[in-house]
mmCIF file of C-alpha atoms in Angstrom:
data_model
loop_
_atom_site.group_PDB
_atom_site.id
_atom_site.type_symbol
_atom_site.label_atom_id
_atom_site.label_comp_id
_atom_site.label_asym_id
_atom_site.label_seq_id
_atom_site.Cartn_x
_atom_site.Cartn_y
_atom_site.Cartn_z
ATOM 1 C CA MET A 60 -215.264 48.171 -14.729
ATOM 2 C CA ARG A 61 -216.635 44.985 -16.247
ATOM 3 C CA ILE A 62 -220.163 45.862 -17.411
ATOM 4 C CA ILE A 63 -222.891 43.691 -18.940
ATOM 5 C CA GLN A 64 -225.770 45.364 -20.765
ATOM 6 C CA LEU A 65 -228.787 43.026 -20.739
ATOM 7 C CA LEU A 66 -231.804 43.402 -23.056
ATOM 8 C CA TYR A 67 -234.221 41.322 -25.132
ATOM 9 C CA SER A 68 -232.944 42.064 -28.614
ATOM 10 C CA LEU A 69 -231.160 44.609 -30.772
ATOM 11 C CA SER A 70 -234.138 45.455 -32.954
ATOM 12 C CA SER A 71 -234.522 48.913 -34.488
ATOM 13 C CA GLY A 72 -236.123 50.503 -31.416
ATOM 14 C CA GLY A 73 -234.777 53.549 -29.604
ATOM 15 C CA ALA A 74 -233.937 51.723 -26.362
ATOM 16 C CA GLU A 75 -231.915 49.169 -28.299
ATOM 17 C CA LYS A 76 -230.023 51.899 -30.140
ATOM 18 C CA PHE A 77 -229.366 53.654 -26.836
ATOM 19 C CA VAL A 78 -227.816 50.474 -25.390
ATOM 20 C CA VAL A 79 -225.427 50.261 -28.334
ATOM 21 C CA ASN A 80 -224.491 53.954 -28.078
ATOM 22 C CA LEU A 81 -223.936 53.712 -24.323
ATOM 23 C CA SER A 82 -221.869 50.536 -24.678
ATOM 24 C CA ASN A 83 -219.701 52.072 -27.402
ATOM 25 C CA GLN A 84 -219.022 55.146 -25.257
ATOM 26 C CA LEU A 85 -218.277 53.069 -22.133
ATOM 27 C CA ALA A 86 -215.804 50.932 -24.091
ATOM 28 C CA LYS A 87 -214.233 54.068 -25.583
ATOM 29 C CA GLU A 88 -213.610 55.247 -22.020
ATOM 30 C CA GLY A 89 -211.791 52.027 -21.140
ATOM 31 C CA HIS A 90 -214.487 49.808 -19.622
ATOM 32 C CA ASP A 91 -214.946 46.097 -20.434
ATOM 33 C CA VAL A 92 -218.449 45.953 -21.973
ATOM 34 C CA THR A 93 -220.564 43.034 -23.192
ATOM 35 C CA ILE A 94 -224.017 43.401 -24.730
ATOM 36 C CA CYS A 95 -226.109 40.331 -23.907
ATOM 37 C CA MET A 96 -229.406 39.852 -25.700
ATOM 38 C CA LEU A 97 -231.849 37.189 -24.614
ATOM 39 C CA LEU A 98 -233.535 36.315 -27.906
ATOM 40 C CA ASP A 99 -232.230 34.234 -30.771
ATOM 41 C CA SER A 100 -230.099 36.328 -33.129
ATOM 42 C CA THR A 101 -230.930 34.521 -36.379
ATOM 43 C CA ASN A 102 -233.948 36.771 -37.087
ATOM 44 C CA PRO A 103 -232.580 39.882 -38.882
ATOM 45 C CA ASN A 104 -235.219 42.146 -37.288
ATOM 46 C CA ARG A 105 -233.887 41.263 -33.841
ATOM 47 C CA VAL A 106 -230.298 42.312 -34.586
ATOM 48 C CA PHE A 107 -230.800 45.483 -36.640
ATOM 49 C CA ASN A 108 -228.754 47.612 -34.220
ATOM 50 C CA LYS A 109 -225.974 45.015 -33.896
ATOM 51 C CA GLN A 110 -224.331 46.526 -36.986
ATOM 52 C CA PHE A 111 -223.554 49.681 -34.969
ATOM 53 C CA ILE A 112 -221.637 47.889 -32.190
ATOM 54 C CA GLN A 113 -217.973 48.893 -32.258
ATOM 55 C CA SER A 114 -215.227 46.290 -32.287
ATOM 56 C CA ASN A 115 -214.174 46.918 -28.668
ATOM 57 C CA VAL A 116 -217.643 45.885 -27.391
ATOM 58 C CA LYS A 117 -218.363 42.165 -26.983
ATOM 59 C CA PHE A 118 -221.688 40.616 -27.964
ATOM 60 C CA LYS A 119 -223.542 37.513 -26.769
ATOM 61 C CA SER A 120 -226.955 36.083 -27.654
ATOM 62 C CA PHE A 121 -228.560 33.542 -25.319
ATOM 63 C CA GLY A 122 -230.598 32.271 -28.280
ATOM 64 C CA PHE A 123 -233.883 32.135 -26.376
ATOM 65 C CA SER A 124 -237.309 31.919 -27.979
ATOM 66 C CA LYS A 125 -239.975 34.381 -26.853
ATOM 67 C CA GLY A 126 -241.532 33.835 -23.443
ATOM 68 C CA PHE A 127 -240.215 33.625 -19.881
ATOM 69 C CA SER A 128 -239.280 30.342 -18.148
ATOM 70 C CA LEU A 129 -237.428 29.315 -14.993
ATOM 71 C CA LYS A 130 -234.915 27.454 -17.164
ATOM 72 C CA LYS A 131 -234.077 30.633 -19.074
ATOM 73 C CA MET A 132 -233.789 32.577 -15.825
ATOM 74 C CA THR A 133 -231.391 29.958 -14.434
ATOM 75 C CA THR A 134 -229.279 30.111 -17.603
ATOM 76 C CA VAL A 135 -228.943 33.899 -17.369
ATOM 77 C CA CYS A 136 -228.118 33.842 -13.651
ATOM 78 C CA GLN A 137 -225.521 31.105 -14.118
ATOM 79 C CA TYR A 138 -223.843 33.056 -16.910
ATOM 80 C CA LEU A 139 -223.715 36.206 -14.794
ATOM 81 C CA LYS A 140 -222.283 34.307 -11.816
ATOM 82 C CA THR A 141 -219.612 32.767 -14.031
ATOM 83 C CA THR A 142 -218.580 36.030 -15.732
ATOM 84 C CA SER A 143 -218.772 37.966 -12.430
ATOM 85 C CA PRO A 144 -219.268 41.516 -13.789
ATOM 86 C CA ASP A 145 -219.092 44.609 -11.623
ATOM 87 C CA VAL A 146 -222.355 45.906 -13.093
ATOM 88 C CA VAL A 147 -225.373 44.298 -14.762
ATOM 89 C CA HIS A 148 -227.330 47.047 -16.491
ATOM 90 C CA CYS A 149 -230.811 45.868 -17.525
ATOM 91 C CA HIS A 150 -233.030 47.542 -20.119
ATOM 92 C CA LEU A 151 -236.746 47.244 -20.795
ATOM 93 C CA ASN A 152 -238.558 44.461 -18.949
ATOM 94 C CA VAL A 153 -235.773 41.870 -18.540
ATOM 95 C CA ILE A 154 -235.319 42.102 -14.765
ATOM 96 C CA PRO A 155 -237.316 38.897 -13.959
ATOM 97 C CA TYR A 156 -234.360 36.994 -15.425
ATOM 98 C CA ILE A 157 -232.005 38.343 -12.745
ATOM 99 C CA PHE A 158 -234.268 38.332 -9.659
ATOM 100 C CA PRO A 159 -232.561 35.360 -7.890
ATOM 101 C CA LEU A 160 -229.079 36.745 -8.453
ATOM 102 C CA ALA A 161 -230.052 40.299 -7.505
ATOM 103 C CA PHE A 162 -231.561 38.976 -4.267
ATOM 104 C CA CYS A 163 -228.487 37.149 -3.030
ATOM 105 C CA HIS A 164 -225.411 38.388 -4.946
ATOM 106 C CA LYS A 165 -224.371 41.671 -3.332
ATOM 107 C CA LYS A 166 -221.014 41.969 -5.112
ATOM 108 C CA ILE A 167 -222.720 42.852 -8.397
ATOM 109 C CA THR A 168 -224.431 46.217 -8.896
ATOM 110 C CA PHE A 169 -227.761 45.768 -10.666
ATOM 111 C CA ILE A 170 -229.144 48.770 -12.569
ATOM 112 C CA HIS A 171 -232.466 48.914 -14.418
ATOM 113 C CA THR A 172 -233.199 51.701 -16.891
ATOM 114 C CA ILE A 173 -236.930 52.154 -17.391
ATOM 115 C CA HIS A 174 -237.278 53.429 -20.962
ATOM 116 C CA ASN A 175 -240.878 54.589 -20.740
ATOM 117 C CA ILE A 176 -243.441 55.982 -18.336
ATOM 118 C CA ALA A 177 -243.799 53.456 -15.513
ATOM 119 C CA GLU A 178 -247.385 52.453 -16.308
ATOM 120 C CA LYS A 179 -246.292 51.187 -19.729
ATOM 121 C CA ALA A 180 -243.052 49.509 -18.650
ATOM 122 C CA SER A 181 -243.851 47.292 -15.672
ATOM 123 C CA GLY A 182 -245.613 44.196 -16.978
ATOM 124 C CA LEU A 183 -248.331 42.421 -15.005
ATOM 125 C CA LYS A 184 -249.544 43.559 -11.588
ATOM 126 C CA ILE A 185 -247.765 40.701 -9.803
ATOM 127 C CA GLN A 186 -244.486 41.735 -11.413
ATOM 128 C CA ARG A 187 -245.052 45.332 -10.343
ATOM 129 C CA ASN A 188 -245.143 44.182 -6.715
ATOM 130 C CA ILE A 189 -241.972 42.114 -7.147
ATOM 131 C CA ASN A 190 -240.268 45.009 -8.939
ATOM 132 C CA ARG A 191 -241.196 47.334 -6.097
ATOM 133 C CA PHE A 192 -239.513 45.058 -3.547
ATOM 134 C CA PHE A 193 -236.252 45.017 -5.519
ATOM 135 C CA TYR A 194 -236.384 48.767 -6.171
ATOM 136 C CA LYS A 195 -237.236 49.631 -2.547
ATOM 137 C CA THR A 196 -234.441 47.469 -1.135
ATOM 138 C CA LYS A 197 -231.994 48.785 -3.773
ATOM 139 C CA ARG A 198 -231.119 45.256 -4.825
ATOM 140 C CA ILE A 199 -231.949 46.624 -8.272
ATOM 141 C CA VAL A 200 -231.409 50.362 -8.722
ATOM 142 C CA PRO A 201 -234.052 51.937 -10.990
ATOM 143 C CA ILE A 202 -233.108 54.821 -13.278
ATOM 144 C CA THR A 203 -235.645 56.700 -15.384
ATOM 145 C CA ILE A 204 -234.836 58.612 -18.567
ATOM 146 C CA SER A 205 -236.508 61.975 -18.007
ATOM 147 C CA LYS A 206 -238.069 64.096 -15.289
ATOM 148 C CA LYS A 207 -241.608 63.211 -16.412
ATOM 149 C CA CYS A 208 -240.738 59.491 -16.408
ATOM 150 C CA LYS A 209 -239.312 59.854 -12.898
ATOM 151 C CA GLU A 210 -242.556 61.454 -11.728
ATOM 152 C CA SER A 211 -244.624 58.646 -13.278
ATOM 153 C CA PHE A 212 -242.363 56.061 -11.590
ATOM 154 C CA GLU A 213 -242.767 57.679 -8.169
ATOM 155 C CA ARG A 214 -246.565 57.779 -8.554
ATOM 156 C CA TYR A 215 -246.798 54.228 -9.836
ATOM 157 C CA TYR A 216 -244.478 52.542 -7.332
ATOM 158 C CA LYS A 217 -245.002 55.007 -4.471
ATOM 159 C CA LEU A 218 -241.240 55.364 -4.061
ATOM 160 C CA ASN A 219 -239.258 58.588 -3.765
ATOM 161 C CA ASN A 220 -235.683 59.698 -4.432
ATOM 162 C CA ILE A 221 -235.446 57.832 -7.741
ATOM 163 C CA SER A 222 -232.704 58.962 -10.107
ATOM 164 C CA TYR A 223 -233.217 60.032 -13.672
ATOM 165 C CA ILE A 224 -230.602 60.376 -16.370
ATOM 166 C CA ASN A 225 -231.589 62.061 -19.612
ATOM 167 C CA ASN A 226 -231.174 59.849 -22.650
ATOM 168 C CA GLY A 227 -228.249 60.803 -24.846
ATOM 169 C CA CYS A 228 -226.902 60.069 -28.293
ATOM 170 C CA PRO A 229 -223.700 60.752 -30.225
ATOM 171 C CA PRO A 230 -223.859 63.535 -32.827
ATOM 172 C CA ILE A 231 -225.064 62.462 -36.255
ATOM 173 C CA THR A 232 -222.402 62.390 -38.959
ATOM 174 C CA PRO A 233 -222.852 61.710 -42.705
ATOM 175 C CA SER A 234 -222.321 58.155 -43.892
ATOM 176 C CA ARG A 235 -220.827 57.084 -47.218
ATOM 177 C CA LYS A 236 -224.393 57.100 -48.602
ATOM 178 C CA PHE A 237 -225.024 60.759 -47.765
ATOM 179 C CA ALA A 238 -224.548 62.099 -51.301
ATOM 180 C CA SER A 239 -227.005 59.587 -52.750
ATOM 181 C CA VAL A 240 -229.561 60.464 -50.040
ATOM 182 C CA GLN A 241 -229.167 64.156 -50.895
ATOM 183 C CA GLU A 242 -229.858 63.359 -54.534
ATOM 184 C CA GLU A 243 -232.814 61.108 -53.631
ATOM 185 C CA ILE A 244 -234.471 63.862 -51.586
ATOM 186 C CA LYS A 245 -233.678 66.522 -54.194
ATOM 187 C CA LYS A 246 -235.660 64.495 -56.737
ATOM 188 C CA LEU A 247 -238.619 64.214 -54.343
ATOM 189 C CA LYS A 248 -238.779 67.952 -53.634
ATOM 190 C CA HIS A 249 -241.006 70.071 -55.844
ATOM 191 C CA THR A 250 -238.931 73.241 -55.522
ATOM 192 C CA GLU A 251 -235.834 74.445 -53.682
ATOM 193 C CA GLN A 252 -238.180 75.776 -50.979
ATOM 194 C CA THR A 253 -240.002 72.478 -50.396
ATOM 195 C CA LYS A 254 -239.917 71.774 -46.638
ATOM 196 C CA VAL A 255 -238.744 68.258 -45.752
ATOM 197 C CA PHE A 256 -240.426 66.574 -42.768
ATOM 198 C CA ILE A 257 -239.313 63.220 -41.383
ATOM 199 C CA HIS A 258 -240.896 60.605 -39.126
ATOM 200 C CA ILE A 259 -238.722 57.756 -37.802
ATOM 201 C CA ALA A 260 -240.566 54.777 -36.294
ATOM 202 C CA ARG A 261 -241.918 51.390 -37.255
ATOM 203 C CA TYR A 262 -245.679 51.079 -37.542
ATOM 204 C CA ASN A 263 -247.001 50.950 -33.977
ATOM 205 C CA PRO A 264 -250.271 52.145 -32.392
ATOM 206 C CA GLN A 265 -248.176 53.896 -29.709
ATOM 207 C CA LYS A 266 -246.715 56.154 -32.408
ATOM 208 C CA ASN A 267 -250.240 57.207 -33.432
ATOM 209 C CA GLN A 268 -249.368 57.392 -37.121
ATOM 210 C CA ASN A 269 -253.040 57.828 -38.045
ATOM 211 C CA LEU A 270 -252.802 61.280 -36.458
ATOM 212 C CA LEU A 271 -249.588 61.999 -38.359
ATOM 213 C CA ILE A 272 -251.028 61.030 -41.754
ATOM 214 C CA ASN A 273 -254.344 62.834 -41.236
ATOM 215 C CA ALA A 274 -252.580 66.019 -40.131
ATOM 216 C CA PHE A 275 -250.345 65.985 -43.205
ATOM 217 C CA ASN A 276 -253.370 65.296 -45.389
ATOM 218 C CA ASN A 277 -254.779 68.536 -43.950
ATOM 219 C CA ILE A 278 -251.519 70.330 -44.752
ATOM 220 C CA TYR A 279 -251.666 68.994 -48.306
ATOM 221 C CA ALA A 280 -255.261 70.210 -48.711
ATOM 222 C CA GLN A 281 -254.150 73.672 -47.574
ATOM 223 C CA GLY A 282 -251.590 73.811 -50.395
ATOM 224 C CA TYR A 283 -248.334 73.880 -48.421
ATOM 225 C CA ASP A 284 -245.109 72.926 -50.230
ATOM 226 C CA PHE A 285 -243.708 69.886 -48.386
ATOM 227 C CA ILE A 286 -242.736 66.245 -48.432
ATOM 228 C CA LEU A 287 -242.947 63.806 -45.513
ATOM 229 C CA LEU A 288 -240.460 60.927 -45.301
ATOM 230 C CA ILE A 289 -241.540 57.984 -43.140
ATOM 231 C CA ILE A 290 -238.683 55.666 -42.207
ATOM 232 C CA GLY A 291 -239.496 52.421 -40.409
ATOM 233 C CA ARG A 292 -240.630 48.859 -40.948
ATOM 234 C CA ASP A 293 -244.054 47.153 -40.810
ATOM 235 C CA PHE A 294 -245.885 49.622 -43.042
ATOM 236 C CA ASN A 295 -245.755 47.073 -45.869
ATOM 237 C CA SER A 296 -246.257 43.945 -43.737
ATOM 238 C CA THR A 297 -249.287 44.884 -41.623
ATOM 239 C CA LEU A 298 -252.869 45.526 -42.655
ATOM 240 C CA GLU A 299 -252.949 48.765 -40.645
ATOM 241 C CA GLY A 300 -249.686 49.957 -42.217
ATOM 242 C CA LYS A 301 -250.981 49.296 -45.717
ATOM 243 C CA LYS A 302 -254.214 51.126 -44.918
ATOM 244 C CA LEU A 303 -252.210 54.174 -43.810
ATOM 245 C CA GLN A 304 -250.358 54.163 -47.110
ATOM 246 C CA SER A 305 -253.641 53.958 -49.024
ATOM 247 C CA ILE A 306 -255.031 57.118 -47.377
ATOM 248 C CA SER A 307 -251.798 59.144 -47.595
ATOM 249 C CA ASN A 308 -251.478 62.102 -49.933
ATOM 250 C CA PRO A 309 -248.907 62.022 -52.796
ATOM 251 C CA ASN A 310 -246.346 64.070 -50.809
ATOM 252 C CA ILE A 311 -245.878 61.306 -48.222
ATOM 253 C CA TYR A 312 -243.171 58.719 -48.941
ATOM 254 C CA PHE A 313 -242.778 55.417 -47.067
ATOM 255 C CA LEU A 314 -239.085 54.516 -47.279
ATOM 256 C CA ASN A 315 -239.014 51.382 -45.078
ATOM 257 C CA GLU A 316 -236.194 50.741 -42.576
ATOM 258 C CA LYS A 317 -232.800 52.405 -43.154
ATOM 259 C CA GLU A 318 -229.430 51.755 -41.550
ATOM 260 C CA ASN A 319 -228.346 55.319 -42.451
ATOM 261 C CA VAL A 320 -231.215 57.235 -40.843
ATOM 262 C CA GLY A 321 -228.773 60.005 -39.933
ATOM 263 C CA ASP A 322 -228.294 60.932 -43.602
ATOM 264 C CA TYR A 323 -232.027 61.529 -43.953
ATOM 265 C CA LEU A 324 -232.130 63.594 -40.765
ATOM 266 C CA LEU A 325 -229.276 65.772 -42.032
ATOM 267 C CA CYS A 326 -231.332 66.484 -45.165
ATOM 268 C CA SER A 327 -234.547 67.321 -43.273
ATOM 269 C CA ASP A 328 -236.054 70.533 -41.925
ATOM 270 C CA ALA A 329 -238.404 69.136 -39.279
ATOM 271 C CA PHE A 330 -238.889 65.927 -37.288
ATOM 272 C CA CYS A 331 -242.417 64.739 -36.422
ATOM 273 C CA LEU A 332 -243.601 62.455 -33.641
ATOM 274 C CA SER A 333 -247.320 61.957 -32.975
ATOM 275 C CA SER A 334 -247.146 59.411 -30.116
ATOM 276 C CA THR A 335 -249.816 58.760 -27.492
ATOM 277 C CA PHE A 336 -247.107 57.997 -24.895
ATOM 278 C CA GLU A 337 -243.307 58.053 -24.816
ATOM 279 C CA GLY A 338 -240.277 57.910 -22.554
ATOM 280 C CA LEU A 339 -237.641 60.144 -24.100
ATOM 281 C CA PRO A 340 -237.234 59.198 -27.780
ATOM 282 C CA ILE A 341 -233.693 58.717 -29.097
ATOM 283 C CA SER A 342 -234.896 59.765 -32.569
ATOM 284 C CA LEU A 343 -235.966 63.130 -31.125
ATOM 285 C CA ILE A 344 -232.537 63.736 -29.586
ATOM 286 C CA GLU A 345 -230.835 62.697 -32.824
ATOM 287 C CA ALA A 346 -232.977 65.196 -34.724
ATOM 288 C CA MET A 347 -231.980 67.972 -32.345
ATOM 289 C CA SER A 348 -228.300 67.083 -32.729
ATOM 290 C CA CYS A 349 -228.755 67.821 -36.444
ATOM 291 C CA GLY A 350 -230.550 71.106 -35.808
ATOM 292 C CA VAL A 351 -233.797 69.629 -37.174
ATOM 293 C CA THR A 352 -236.912 71.269 -35.683
ATOM 294 C CA PRO A 353 -239.049 68.866 -33.586
ATOM 295 C CA ILE A 354 -242.856 68.838 -33.906
ATOM 296 C CA CYS A 355 -244.221 66.459 -31.281
ATOM 297 C CA THR A 356 -247.181 65.589 -29.123
ATOM 298 C CA ALA A 357 -246.576 66.668 -25.517
ATOM 299 C CA VAL A 358 -246.480 63.181 -23.969
ATOM 300 C CA GLY A 359 -244.099 61.398 -21.595
ATOM 301 C CA GLY A 360 -240.655 62.953 -21.415
ATOM 302 C CA ILE A 361 -241.023 64.998 -24.620
ATOM 303 C CA PRO A 362 -241.919 68.256 -22.781
ATOM 304 C CA ASP A 363 -238.686 67.796 -20.798
ATOM 305 C CA VAL A 364 -236.837 68.145 -24.109
ATOM 306 C CA ILE A 365 -238.917 70.667 -26.045
ATOM 307 C CA THR A 366 -239.835 74.157 -24.906
ATOM 308 C CA ASP A 367 -242.695 75.202 -27.174
ATOM 309 C CA ASN A 368 -241.721 77.846 -29.761
ATOM 310 C CA LYS A 369 -238.103 77.813 -28.542
ATOM 311 C CA THR A 370 -236.689 74.317 -29.139
ATOM 312 C CA GLY A 371 -239.590 72.968 -31.158
ATOM 313 C CA TYR A 372 -243.375 72.828 -31.374
ATOM 314 C CA LEU A 373 -245.643 70.915 -29.009
ATOM 315 C CA SER A 374 -249.203 69.760 -29.591
ATOM 316 C CA ASP A 375 -251.876 67.712 -27.892
ATOM 317 C CA CYS A 376 -252.999 64.479 -29.526
ATOM 318 C CA THR A 377 -255.783 65.953 -31.656
ATOM 319 C CA GLN A 378 -255.704 66.295 -35.410
ATOM 320 C CA SER A 379 -256.523 70.000 -35.398
ATOM 321 C CA GLU A 380 -253.787 70.908 -32.897
ATOM 322 C CA PHE A 381 -251.138 68.728 -34.528
ATOM 323 C CA THR A 382 -251.980 70.314 -37.883
ATOM 324 C CA LYS A 383 -251.528 73.760 -36.309
ATOM 325 C CA ALA A 384 -248.144 72.726 -34.895
ATOM 326 C CA ILE A 385 -246.996 71.723 -38.385
ATOM 327 C CA THR A 386 -248.170 74.997 -39.910
ATOM 328 C CA ARG A 387 -246.229 76.934 -37.253
ATOM 329 C CA CYS A 388 -243.090 75.352 -38.677
ATOM 330 C CA PHE A 389 -243.827 77.032 -42.024
ATOM 331 C CA LYS A 390 -244.451 80.434 -40.457
ATOM 332 C CA GLN A 391 -241.608 80.786 -37.949
ATOM 333 C CA GLN A 392 -238.112 79.361 -37.758
ATOM 334 C CA ILE A 393 -236.499 77.698 -34.740
ATOM 335 C CA ASN A 394 -232.866 78.780 -34.331
ATOM 336 C CA THR A 395 -230.782 75.850 -35.545
ATOM 337 C CA GLU A 396 -227.657 76.717 -33.572
ATOM 338 C CA GLU A 397 -229.615 77.109 -30.346
ATOM 339 C CA LEU A 398 -231.198 73.712 -30.964
ATOM 340 C CA ILE A 399 -227.815 72.041 -31.448
ATOM 341 C CA GLN A 400 -226.436 73.764 -28.345
ATOM 342 C CA HIS A 401 -229.460 72.559 -26.354
ATOM 343 C CA TYR A 402 -228.590 69.003 -27.419
ATOM 344 C CA LYS A 403 -224.911 69.406 -26.517
ATOM 345 C CA THR A 404 -225.723 70.799 -23.078
ATOM 346 C CA LEU A 405 -228.289 68.217 -21.980
ATOM 347 C CA PHE A 406 -228.337 65.204 -24.277
ATOM 348 C CA SER A 407 -224.810 64.392 -25.470
ATOM 349 C CA MET A 408 -223.637 60.795 -25.143
ATOM 350 C CA GLU A 409 -220.611 61.895 -23.121
ATOM 351 C CA ASN A 410 -222.772 63.602 -20.474
ATOM 352 C CA CYS A 411 -225.191 60.691 -20.341
ATOM 353 C CA THR A 412 -222.393 58.122 -19.994
ATOM 354 C CA ALA A 413 -220.658 60.093 -17.242
ATOM 355 C CA GLN A 414 -223.866 60.046 -15.205
ATOM 356 C CA TYR A 415 -224.276 56.295 -15.683
ATOM 357 C CA ILE A 416 -220.683 55.692 -14.587
ATOM 358 C CA ASN A 417 -221.443 57.645 -11.402
ATOM 359 C CA ALA A 418 -224.545 55.489 -10.872
ATOM 360 C CA TYR A 419 -222.489 52.318 -11.340
ATOM 361 C CA LYS A 420 -219.939 53.458 -8.768
ATOM 362 C CA LYS A 421 -222.584 54.300 -6.186
#
C-alpha cells in the first residue's frame, strides 16, 4: 500500500515518535510510506524525531507557518490528489486540512488516530460538530489509542462502535552512547543501592511536574536513597520550568532533551508520570519494554496499561498519594520479566502495526 502519515511536526512528543515508529515498521513490511509534516522544518524543535526515520521512509515538509488557512488546506488536498495514496493516516488535530478531499474522494481511505482523551483532542466546538459528521459517515475513520480513550470518544461524540488500537513501540536497545550514560548515572548515585527514577517529558502543565517535584521533595525529606532524572526541554527556557528547578531537592537532575532516551531508561529502576490527563504515553510503554517499573497517576489510558501492584503503581493526582506510590517502589519489587512480557503481549510495534494494516484494508 501507498501510505501517507500526516501530522503537524516531528517534535519530541510521544505522538510524533509513534508516527515515526509506525512508519518505520510499515516500510519494513514492504509498504510505500511518506511522513508529511505541515510546519516548516527549519526549526530544530519541530524535527527532533526526524532523526529516527529510517532510510526506506520518505519525508516531506509543507513548510507552513502556524495557523490554519484555506490556502494551506488547498495545498495539502492538491498534494494528496496528485500523489494518490491508498491511505492518508492523520495524527493529532490535522484533519481540517483534509476535509474537502475526505468528503469527495472515496478512493482514498482516511484514518484519524486520536492521541488523547476526546475532550482534549477535538479543538473548538464548531470543529467537534464537523468532526462528528466525518466520523459518523466514515469518510474519516477514527481510531483511539486505548480503551479509556475509546470510552471518552464515545461519550464526547455520542458515537458507538469506534475502534481502538493500543499504542506500541519497538523494544529499546542500547545506543553507542550507552556506556557513557552508565558512567554518568554511576557518578550521580550515592551508593550501589541508590534507586534511579526517571521522568521523560518537556515542561508542560499537563504533565503536572509540580506534583512530581513536591512528591520527590517529600521522599528526600524522609531520607530515601534515590536520584530522579528529568529528561525534556523547556525547563531552562520557561519561568515555570526554572521555578521548578529552584524548589527541587539536590537528588533531582534536569538533563534537558536527549536523543538517546533509551539508554537512560535501561539504566533506571522506575519511570514516573504525574499527568493530569493522558492518552496512552509512548514513554510509559518504552519504560515497560525495558522492565522499568511505572509509577503513574491513574488518568486517561494509563490504567489500561498498569494493573496496580502487578505491572506498576497507580496514584491519584494528590501529593500525598503520589508520594505513597513512590515509597511502595522502595518496599516491594515488580517482577521485571512479567513487565517485559506484558509489553510484548499487548504493546509491541509489530502487534500495533498489524492492527493498523487491518484498519487500512477495511
